[in-house]
Amino acid sequence: MRRRVRRHSSLIDTPQTRSNTMLQQIISHTPIYVWAILGFLVYRGVAASQDRTVTLRSLFIIPAVMLGLSLQDIANRFGLHGAPLAAWIIGAALSTGLTWQLIDGKRINVNRAEGSVTVRGSWLPLALMMAIFCAKYAVAIAFAMSPALRQEALFAVTVCATFGLFNGVFLGRLLGHLAAYLKAASQAGLQSAAN
């Protein structure tokens, strides 16, 4: 008789079993390509933690990928117009400007002959990529659970501004590295003209 009671009690609907079931449903319904994107982002983020020399063209990869992911999500969920787009632009502009100001161009080594830049390692790109990934994942779950969120202006503006802030950090870092490269190129041009 005790065994029956135990078996029955394990089937009781509790908040713990509901949350476990919901979590299992969320993970099992996540498309495989999402996990591939996560793997790529982790790989790129760990690589960014080390000092490395990259071509000028390579500097654009992660900012472009993250920009594309954010704008695609905004377009699919809220549309690229009105308040959602304005919120993204404002968030991106603020964090781009702030990040660009914080970049120390003197700490960036430029090899103009090879068209490369030596970038100091940082865990910031990995943290930002994981933040964007988690935010996108959370928004997707929220929409799956409550489709009415599409009509919530405050939710749309908050999500879009958050994505803009994250994207702005990547864009600000990119602009800081490009500015250091262009400054080194102009100084090299002035030196060769002086000789």
PDB file of C-alpha atoms in Angstrom:
ATOM      1  CA  MET A   1       0.000   0.000   0.000  1.00  0.00           C
ATOM      2  CA  ARG A   2       2.852   2.376   0.748  1.00  0.00           C
ATOM      3  CA  ARG A   3       4.325   1.786  -2.713  1.00  0.00           C
ATOM      4  CA  ARG A   4       1.081   2.833  -4.341  1.00  0.00           C
ATOM      5  CA  VAL A   5       0.977   6.007  -2.284  1.00  0.00           C
ATOM      6  CA  ARG A   6       4.550   6.862  -3.246  1.00  0.00           C
ATOM      7  CA  ARG A   7       3.923   6.260  -6.921  1.00  0.00           C
ATOM      8  CA  HIS A   8       0.789   8.336  -6.792  1.00  0.00           C
ATOM      9  CA  SER A   9       2.467  11.170  -4.877  1.00  0.00           C
ATOM     10  CA  SER A  10       5.204  11.427  -7.530  1.00  0.00           C
ATOM     11  CA  LEU A  11       2.498  12.138 -10.117  1.00  0.00           C
ATOM     12  CA  ILE A  12       1.012  15.017  -8.134  1.00  0.00           C
ATOM     13  CA  ASP A  13       1.086  18.256 -10.048  1.00  0.00           C
ATOM     14  CA  THR A  14       3.438  20.542  -8.122  1.00  0.00           C
ATOM     15  CA  PRO A  15       5.113  23.786  -9.177  1.00  0.00           C
ATOM     16  CA  GLN A  16       8.431  21.902  -9.344  1.00  0.00           C
ATOM     17  CA  THR A  17       7.131  19.217 -11.722  1.00  0.00           C
ATOM     18  CA  ARG A  18       5.379  21.845 -13.871  1.00  0.00           C
ATOM     19  CA  SER A  19       8.552  23.924 -14.209  1.00  0.00           C
ATOM     20  CA  ASN A  20      10.625  20.818 -15.015  1.00  0.00           C
ATOM     21  CA  THR A  21       8.108  19.765 -17.659  1.00  0.00           C
ATOM     22  CA  MET A  22       8.031  23.275 -19.131  1.00  0.00           C
ATOM     23  CA  LEU A  23      11.827  23.441 -19.252  1.00  0.00           C
ATOM     24  CA  GLN A  24      11.970  20.047 -20.985  1.00  0.00           C
ATOM     25  CA  GLN A  25       9.364  21.214 -23.512  1.00  0.00           C
ATOM     26  CA  ILE A  26      11.264  24.435 -24.229  1.00  0.00           C
ATOM     27  CA  ILE A  27      14.579  22.652 -24.764  1.00  0.00           C
ATOM     28  CA  SER A  28      13.101  19.821 -26.825  1.00  0.00           C
ATOM     29  CA  HIS A  29      11.282  22.261 -29.129  1.00  0.00           C
ATOM     30  CA  THR A  30      14.350  24.422 -29.742  1.00  0.00           C
ATOM     31  CA  PRO A  31      15.533  23.958 -33.350  1.00  0.00           C
ATOM     32  CA  ILE A  32      18.975  22.394 -33.791  1.00  0.00           C
ATOM     33  CA  TYR A  33      20.294  25.417 -35.704  1.00  0.00           C
ATOM     34  CA  VAL A  34      19.861  27.490 -32.511  1.00  0.00           C
ATOM     35  CA  TRP A  35      22.332  25.225 -30.703  1.00  0.00           C
ATOM     36  CA  ALA A  36      24.715  25.502 -33.686  1.00  0.00           C
ATOM     37  CA  ILE A  37      24.553  29.306 -33.415  1.00  0.00           C
ATOM     38  CA  LEU A  38      25.249  29.047 -29.683  1.00  0.00           C
ATOM     39  CA  GLY A  39      28.286  26.843 -30.369  1.00  0.00           C
ATOM     40  CA  PHE A  40      29.613  29.314 -32.964  1.00  0.00           C
ATOM     41  CA  LEU A  41      29.162  32.241 -30.571  1.00  0.00           C
ATOM     42  CA  VAL A  42      30.932  30.433 -27.729  1.00  0.00           C
ATOM     43  CA  TYR A  43      33.795  29.499 -30.068  1.00  0.00           C
ATOM     44  CA  ARG A  44      34.176  33.102 -31.295  1.00  0.00           C
ATOM     45  CA  GLY A  45      33.840  34.476 -27.767  1.00  0.00           C
ATOM     46  CA  VAL A  46      36.548  32.222 -26.363  1.00  0.00           C
ATOM     47  CA  ALA A  47      38.793  33.141 -29.319  1.00  0.00           C
ATOM     48  CA  ALA A  48      38.184  36.834 -28.538  1.00  0.00           C
ATOM     49  CA  SER A  49      39.494  36.312 -25.002  1.00  0.00           C
ATOM     50  CA  GLN A  50      43.045  35.930 -26.376  1.00  0.00           C
ATOM     51  CA  ASP A  51      45.246  38.596 -27.940  1.00  0.00           C
ATOM     52  CA  ARG A  52      45.125  37.967 -31.668  1.00  0.00           C
ATOM     53  CA  THR A  53      46.066  39.511 -34.965  1.00  0.00           C
ATOM     54  CA  VAL A  54      43.171  39.704 -37.391  1.00  0.00           C
ATOM     55  CA  THR A  55      42.657  41.167 -40.810  1.00  0.00           C
ATOM     56  CA  LEU A  56      40.684  44.339 -41.081  1.00  0.00           C
ATOM     57  CA  ARG A  57      37.921  42.381 -42.819  1.00  0.00           C
ATOM     58  CA  SER A  58      37.682  39.884 -39.924  1.00  0.00           C
ATOM     59  CA  LEU A  59      36.876  42.684 -37.502  1.00  0.00           C
ATOM     60  CA  PHE A  60      33.459  42.986 -39.141  1.00  0.00           C
ATOM     61  CA  ILE A  61      32.373  39.339 -38.673  1.00  0.00           C
ATOM     62  CA  ILE A  62      31.011  39.302 -35.117  1.00  0.00           C
ATOM     63  CA  PRO A  63      29.463  42.796 -35.186  1.00  0.00           C
ATOM     64  CA  ALA A  64      27.772  41.921 -38.490  1.00  0.00           C
ATOM     65  CA  VAL A  65      26.499  38.550 -37.204  1.00  0.00           C
ATOM     66  CA  MET A  66      25.160  40.058 -33.980  1.00  0.00           C
ATOM     67  CA  LEU A  67      23.624  42.997 -35.848  1.00  0.00           C
ATOM     68  CA  GLY A  68      21.938  40.620 -38.282  1.00  0.00           C
ATOM     69  CA  LEU A  69      20.578  38.401 -35.493  1.00  0.00           C
ATOM     70  CA  SER A  70      19.139  41.339 -33.581  1.00  0.00           C
ATOM     71  CA  LEU A  71      17.581  43.101 -36.556  1.00  0.00           C
ATOM     72  CA  GLN A  72      16.132  39.827 -37.851  1.00  0.00           C
ATOM     73  CA  ASP A  73      14.520  39.169 -34.488  1.00  0.00           C
ATOM     74  CA  ILE A  74      13.149  42.700 -34.244  1.00  0.00           C
ATOM     75  CA  ALA A  75      11.813  42.558 -37.815  1.00  0.00           C
ATOM     76  CA  ASN A  76      10.114  39.187 -37.247  1.00  0.00           C
ATOM     77  CA  ARG A  77       8.592  40.080 -33.899  1.00  0.00           C
ATOM     78  CA  PHE A  78       7.818  43.802 -34.013  1.00  0.00           C
ATOM     79  CA  GLY A  79       8.670  45.074 -37.493  1.00  0.00           C
ATOM     80  CA  LEU A  80      11.421  47.501 -38.442  1.00  0.00           C
ATOM     81  CA  HIS A  81       9.382  50.669 -38.054  1.00  0.00           C
ATOM     82  CA  GLY A  82       8.024  53.069 -35.486  1.00  0.00           C
ATOM     83  CA  ALA A  83       8.830  52.833 -31.800  1.00  0.00           C
ATOM     84  CA  PRO A  84      10.656  49.448 -31.904  1.00  0.00           C
ATOM     85  CA  LEU A  85      13.104  50.655 -34.560  1.00  0.00           C
ATOM     86  CA  ALA A  86      13.538  54.036 -32.836  1.00  0.00           C
ATOM     87  CA  ALA A  87      14.270  52.282 -29.521  1.00  0.00           C
ATOM     88  CA  TRP A  88      16.881  50.068 -31.186  1.00  0.00           C
ATOM     89  CA  ILE A  89      18.543  53.055 -32.910  1.00  0.00           C
ATOM     90  CA  ILE A  90      18.670  55.100 -29.690  1.00  0.00           C
ATOM     91  CA  GLY A  91      20.088  52.180 -27.685  1.00  0.00           C
ATOM     92  CA  ALA A  92      22.660  51.396 -30.386  1.00  0.00           C
ATOM     93  CA  ALA A  93      23.698  55.039 -30.779  1.00  0.00           C
ATOM     94  CA  LEU A  94      24.183  55.524 -27.035  1.00  0.00           C
ATOM     95  CA  SER A  95      26.290  52.433 -26.467  1.00  0.00           C
ATOM     96  CA  THR A  96      28.223  52.848 -29.753  1.00  0.00           C
ATOM     97  CA  GLY A  97      29.284  56.360 -28.776  1.00  0.00           C
ATOM     98  CA  LEU A  98      30.154  55.407 -25.210  1.00  0.00           C
ATOM     99  CA  THR A  99      32.114  52.305 -26.216  1.00  0.00           C
ATOM    100  CA  TRP A 100      33.985  54.174 -28.954  1.00  0.00           C
ATOM    101  CA  GLN A 101      35.047  56.804 -26.411  1.00  0.00           C
ATOM    102  CA  LEU A 102      36.326  54.122 -24.037  1.00  0.00           C
ATOM    103  CA  ILE A 103      38.499  52.383 -26.661  1.00  0.00           C
ATOM    104  CA  ASP A 104      42.140  53.293 -26.156  1.00  0.00           C
ATOM    105  CA  GLY A 105      43.619  53.510 -29.658  1.00  0.00           C
ATOM    106  CA  LYS A 106      47.150  53.490 -28.235  1.00  0.00           C
ATOM    107  CA  ARG A 107      46.636  49.897 -27.094  1.00  0.00           C
ATOM    108  CA  ILE A 108      45.778  48.733 -30.621  1.00  0.00           C
ATOM    109  CA  ASN A 109      48.684  47.626 -32.807  1.00  0.00           C
ATOM    110  CA  VAL A 110      48.215  48.141 -36.523  1.00  0.00           C
ATOM    111  CA  ASN A 111      50.170  46.504 -39.335  1.00  0.00           C
ATOM    112  CA  ARG A 112      49.213  48.556 -42.366  1.00  0.00           C
ATOM    113  CA  ALA A 113      51.341  46.506 -44.772  1.00  0.00           C
ATOM    114  CA  GLU A 114      49.424  43.320 -43.917  1.00  0.00           C
ATOM    115  CA  GLY A 115      46.105  45.090 -43.381  1.00  0.00           C
ATOM    116  CA  SER A 116      45.850  43.634 -39.895  1.00  0.00           C
ATOM    117  CA  VAL A 117      45.130  44.763 -36.369  1.00  0.00           C
ATOM    118  CA  THR A 118      46.319  43.154 -33.140  1.00  0.00           C
ATOM    119  CA  VAL A 119      43.325  43.063 -30.841  1.00  0.00           C
ATOM    120  CA  ARG A 120      43.765  42.678 -27.109  1.00  0.00           C
ATOM    121  CA  GLY A 121      41.938  39.730 -25.615  1.00  0.00           C
ATOM    122  CA  SER A 122      38.773  40.374 -23.670  1.00  0.00           C
ATOM    123  CA  TRP A 123      35.931  38.304 -22.245  1.00  0.00           C
ATOM    124  CA  LEU A 124      33.523  41.152 -23.017  1.00  0.00           C
ATOM    125  CA  PRO A 125      32.613  39.861 -26.513  1.00  0.00           C
ATOM    126  CA  LEU A 126      31.697  36.432 -25.109  1.00  0.00           C
ATOM    127  CA  ALA A 127      29.617  38.010 -22.338  1.00  0.00           C
ATOM    128  CA  LEU A 128      27.813  40.221 -24.852  1.00  0.00           C
ATOM    129  CA  MET A 129      27.193  37.376 -27.299  1.00  0.00           C
ATOM    130  CA  MET A 130      25.774  35.215 -24.521  1.00  0.00           C
ATOM    131  CA  ALA A 131      23.617  38.121 -23.312  1.00  0.00           C
ATOM    132  CA  ILE A 132      22.197  38.667 -26.810  1.00  0.00           C
ATOM    133  CA  PHE A 133      21.661  34.940 -27.324  1.00  0.00           C
ATOM    134  CA  CYS A 134      19.908  34.556 -23.956  1.00  0.00           C
ATOM    135  CA  ALA A 135      17.794  37.667 -24.553  1.00  0.00           C
ATOM    136  CA  LYS A 136      16.716  36.377 -27.982  1.00  0.00           C
ATOM    137  CA  TYR A 137      15.963  32.951 -26.521  1.00  0.00           C
ATOM    138  CA  ALA A 138      13.966  34.450 -23.633  1.00  0.00           C
ATOM    139  CA  VAL A 139      11.973  36.640 -26.029  1.00  0.00           C
ATOM    140  CA  ALA A 140      11.227  33.614 -28.237  1.00  0.00           C
ATOM    141  CA  ILE A 141       9.994  31.675 -25.197  1.00  0.00           C
ATOM    142  CA  ALA A 142       7.917  34.639 -24.020  1.00  0.00           C
ATOM    143  CA  PHE A 143       6.260  34.899 -27.444  1.00  0.00           C
ATOM    144  CA  ALA A 144       5.604  31.161 -27.572  1.00  0.00           C
ATOM    145  CA  MET A 145       3.919  31.327 -24.180  1.00  0.00           C
ATOM    146  CA  SER A 146       2.095  34.618 -24.748  1.00  0.00           C
ATOM    147  CA  PRO A 147       1.652  35.686 -28.401  1.00  0.00           C
ATOM    148  CA  ALA A 148      -0.223  38.792 -27.215  1.00  0.00           C
ATOM    149  CA  LEU A 149       3.149  40.342 -26.324  1.00  0.00           C
ATOM    150  CA  ARG A 150       3.409  41.428 -29.983  1.00  0.00           C
ATOM    151  CA  GLN A 151       0.856  44.105 -29.159  1.00  0.00           C
ATOM    152  CA  GLU A 152       2.595  45.325 -25.988  1.00  0.00           C
ATOM    153  CA  ALA A 153       4.401  48.562 -26.894  1.00  0.00           C
ATOM    154  CA  LEU A 154       6.422  48.735 -23.665  1.00  0.00           C
ATOM    155  CA  PHE A 155       7.667  45.168 -24.122  1.00  0.00           C
ATOM    156  CA  ALA A 156       8.647  45.864 -27.747  1.00  0.00           C
ATOM    157  CA  VAL A 157      10.488  49.077 -26.898  1.00  0.00           C
ATOM    158  CA  THR A 158      12.318  47.455 -23.969  1.00  0.00           C
ATOM    159  CA  VAL A 159      13.449  44.457 -26.029  1.00  0.00           C
ATOM    160  CA  CYS A 160      14.533  46.590 -28.989  1.00  0.00           C
ATOM    161  CA  ALA A 161      16.408  49.099 -26.825  1.00  0.00           C
ATOM    162  CA  THR A 162      18.207  46.222 -25.067  1.00  0.00           C
ATOM    163  CA  PHE A 163      19.262  44.693 -28.385  1.00  0.00           C
ATOM    164  CA  GLY A 164      20.384  48.142 -29.531  1.00  0.00           C
ATOM    165  CA  LEU A 165      22.531  48.618 -26.429  1.00  0.00           C
ATOM    166  CA  PHE A 166      24.215  45.243 -26.955  1.00  0.00           C
ATOM    167  CA  ASN A 167      24.780  45.851 -30.668  1.00  0.00           C
ATOM    168  CA  GLY A 168      26.170  49.299 -29.975  1.00  0.00           C
ATOM    169  CA  VAL A 169      28.984  47.859 -27.871  1.00  0.00           C
ATOM    170  CA  PHE A 170      30.080  45.677 -30.811  1.00  0.00           C
ATOM    171  CA  LEU A 171      29.776  48.592 -33.228  1.00  0.00           C
ATOM    172  CA  GLY A 172      31.678  50.905 -30.873  1.00  0.00           C
ATOM    173  CA  ARG A 173      34.530  48.417 -30.553  1.00  0.00           C
ATOM    174  CA  LEU A 174      34.615  48.022 -34.330  1.00  0.00           C
ATOM    175  CA  LEU A 175      34.709  51.786 -34.867  1.00  0.00           C
ATOM    176  CA  GLY A 176      37.458  52.133 -32.264  1.00  0.00           C
ATOM    177  CA  HIS A 177      39.614  49.571 -34.061  1.00  0.00           C
ATOM    178  CA  LEU A 178      38.898  51.150 -37.454  1.00  0.00           C
ATOM    179  CA  ALA A 179      39.767  54.595 -36.116  1.00  0.00           C
ATOM    180  CA  ALA A 180      43.103  53.285 -34.792  1.00  0.00           C
ATOM    181  CA  TYR A 181      43.800  51.667 -38.174  1.00  0.00           C
ATOM    182  CA  LEU A 182      42.972  54.837 -40.115  1.00  0.00           C
ATOM    183  CA  LYS A 183      45.020  56.964 -37.720  1.00  0.00           C
ATOM    184  CA  ALA A 184      48.034  54.680 -38.191  1.00  0.00           C
ATOM    185  CA  ALA A 185      47.521  54.808 -41.965  1.00  0.00           C
ATOM    186  CA  SER A 186      47.374  58.610 -41.991  1.00  0.00           C
ATOM    187  CA  GLN A 187      50.466  58.884 -39.763  1.00  0.00           C
ATOM    188  CA  ALA A 188      52.344  56.522 -42.063  1.00  0.00           C
ATOM    189  CA  GLY A 189      51.264  58.651 -45.050  1.00  0.00           C
ATOM    190  CA  LEU A 190      52.478  61.829 -43.345  1.00  0.00           C
ATOM    191  CA  GLN A 191      55.831  60.216 -42.493  1.00  0.00           C
ATOM    192  CA  SER A 192      56.372  59.008 -46.056  1.00  0.00           C
ATOM    193  CA  ALA A 193      55.419  62.457 -47.420  1.00  0.00           C
ATOM    194  CA  ALA A 194      57.884  64.107 -45.009  1.00  0.00           C
ATOM    195  CA  ASN A 195      60.686  61.833 -46.239  1.00  0.00           C
TER     196      ASN A 195
END
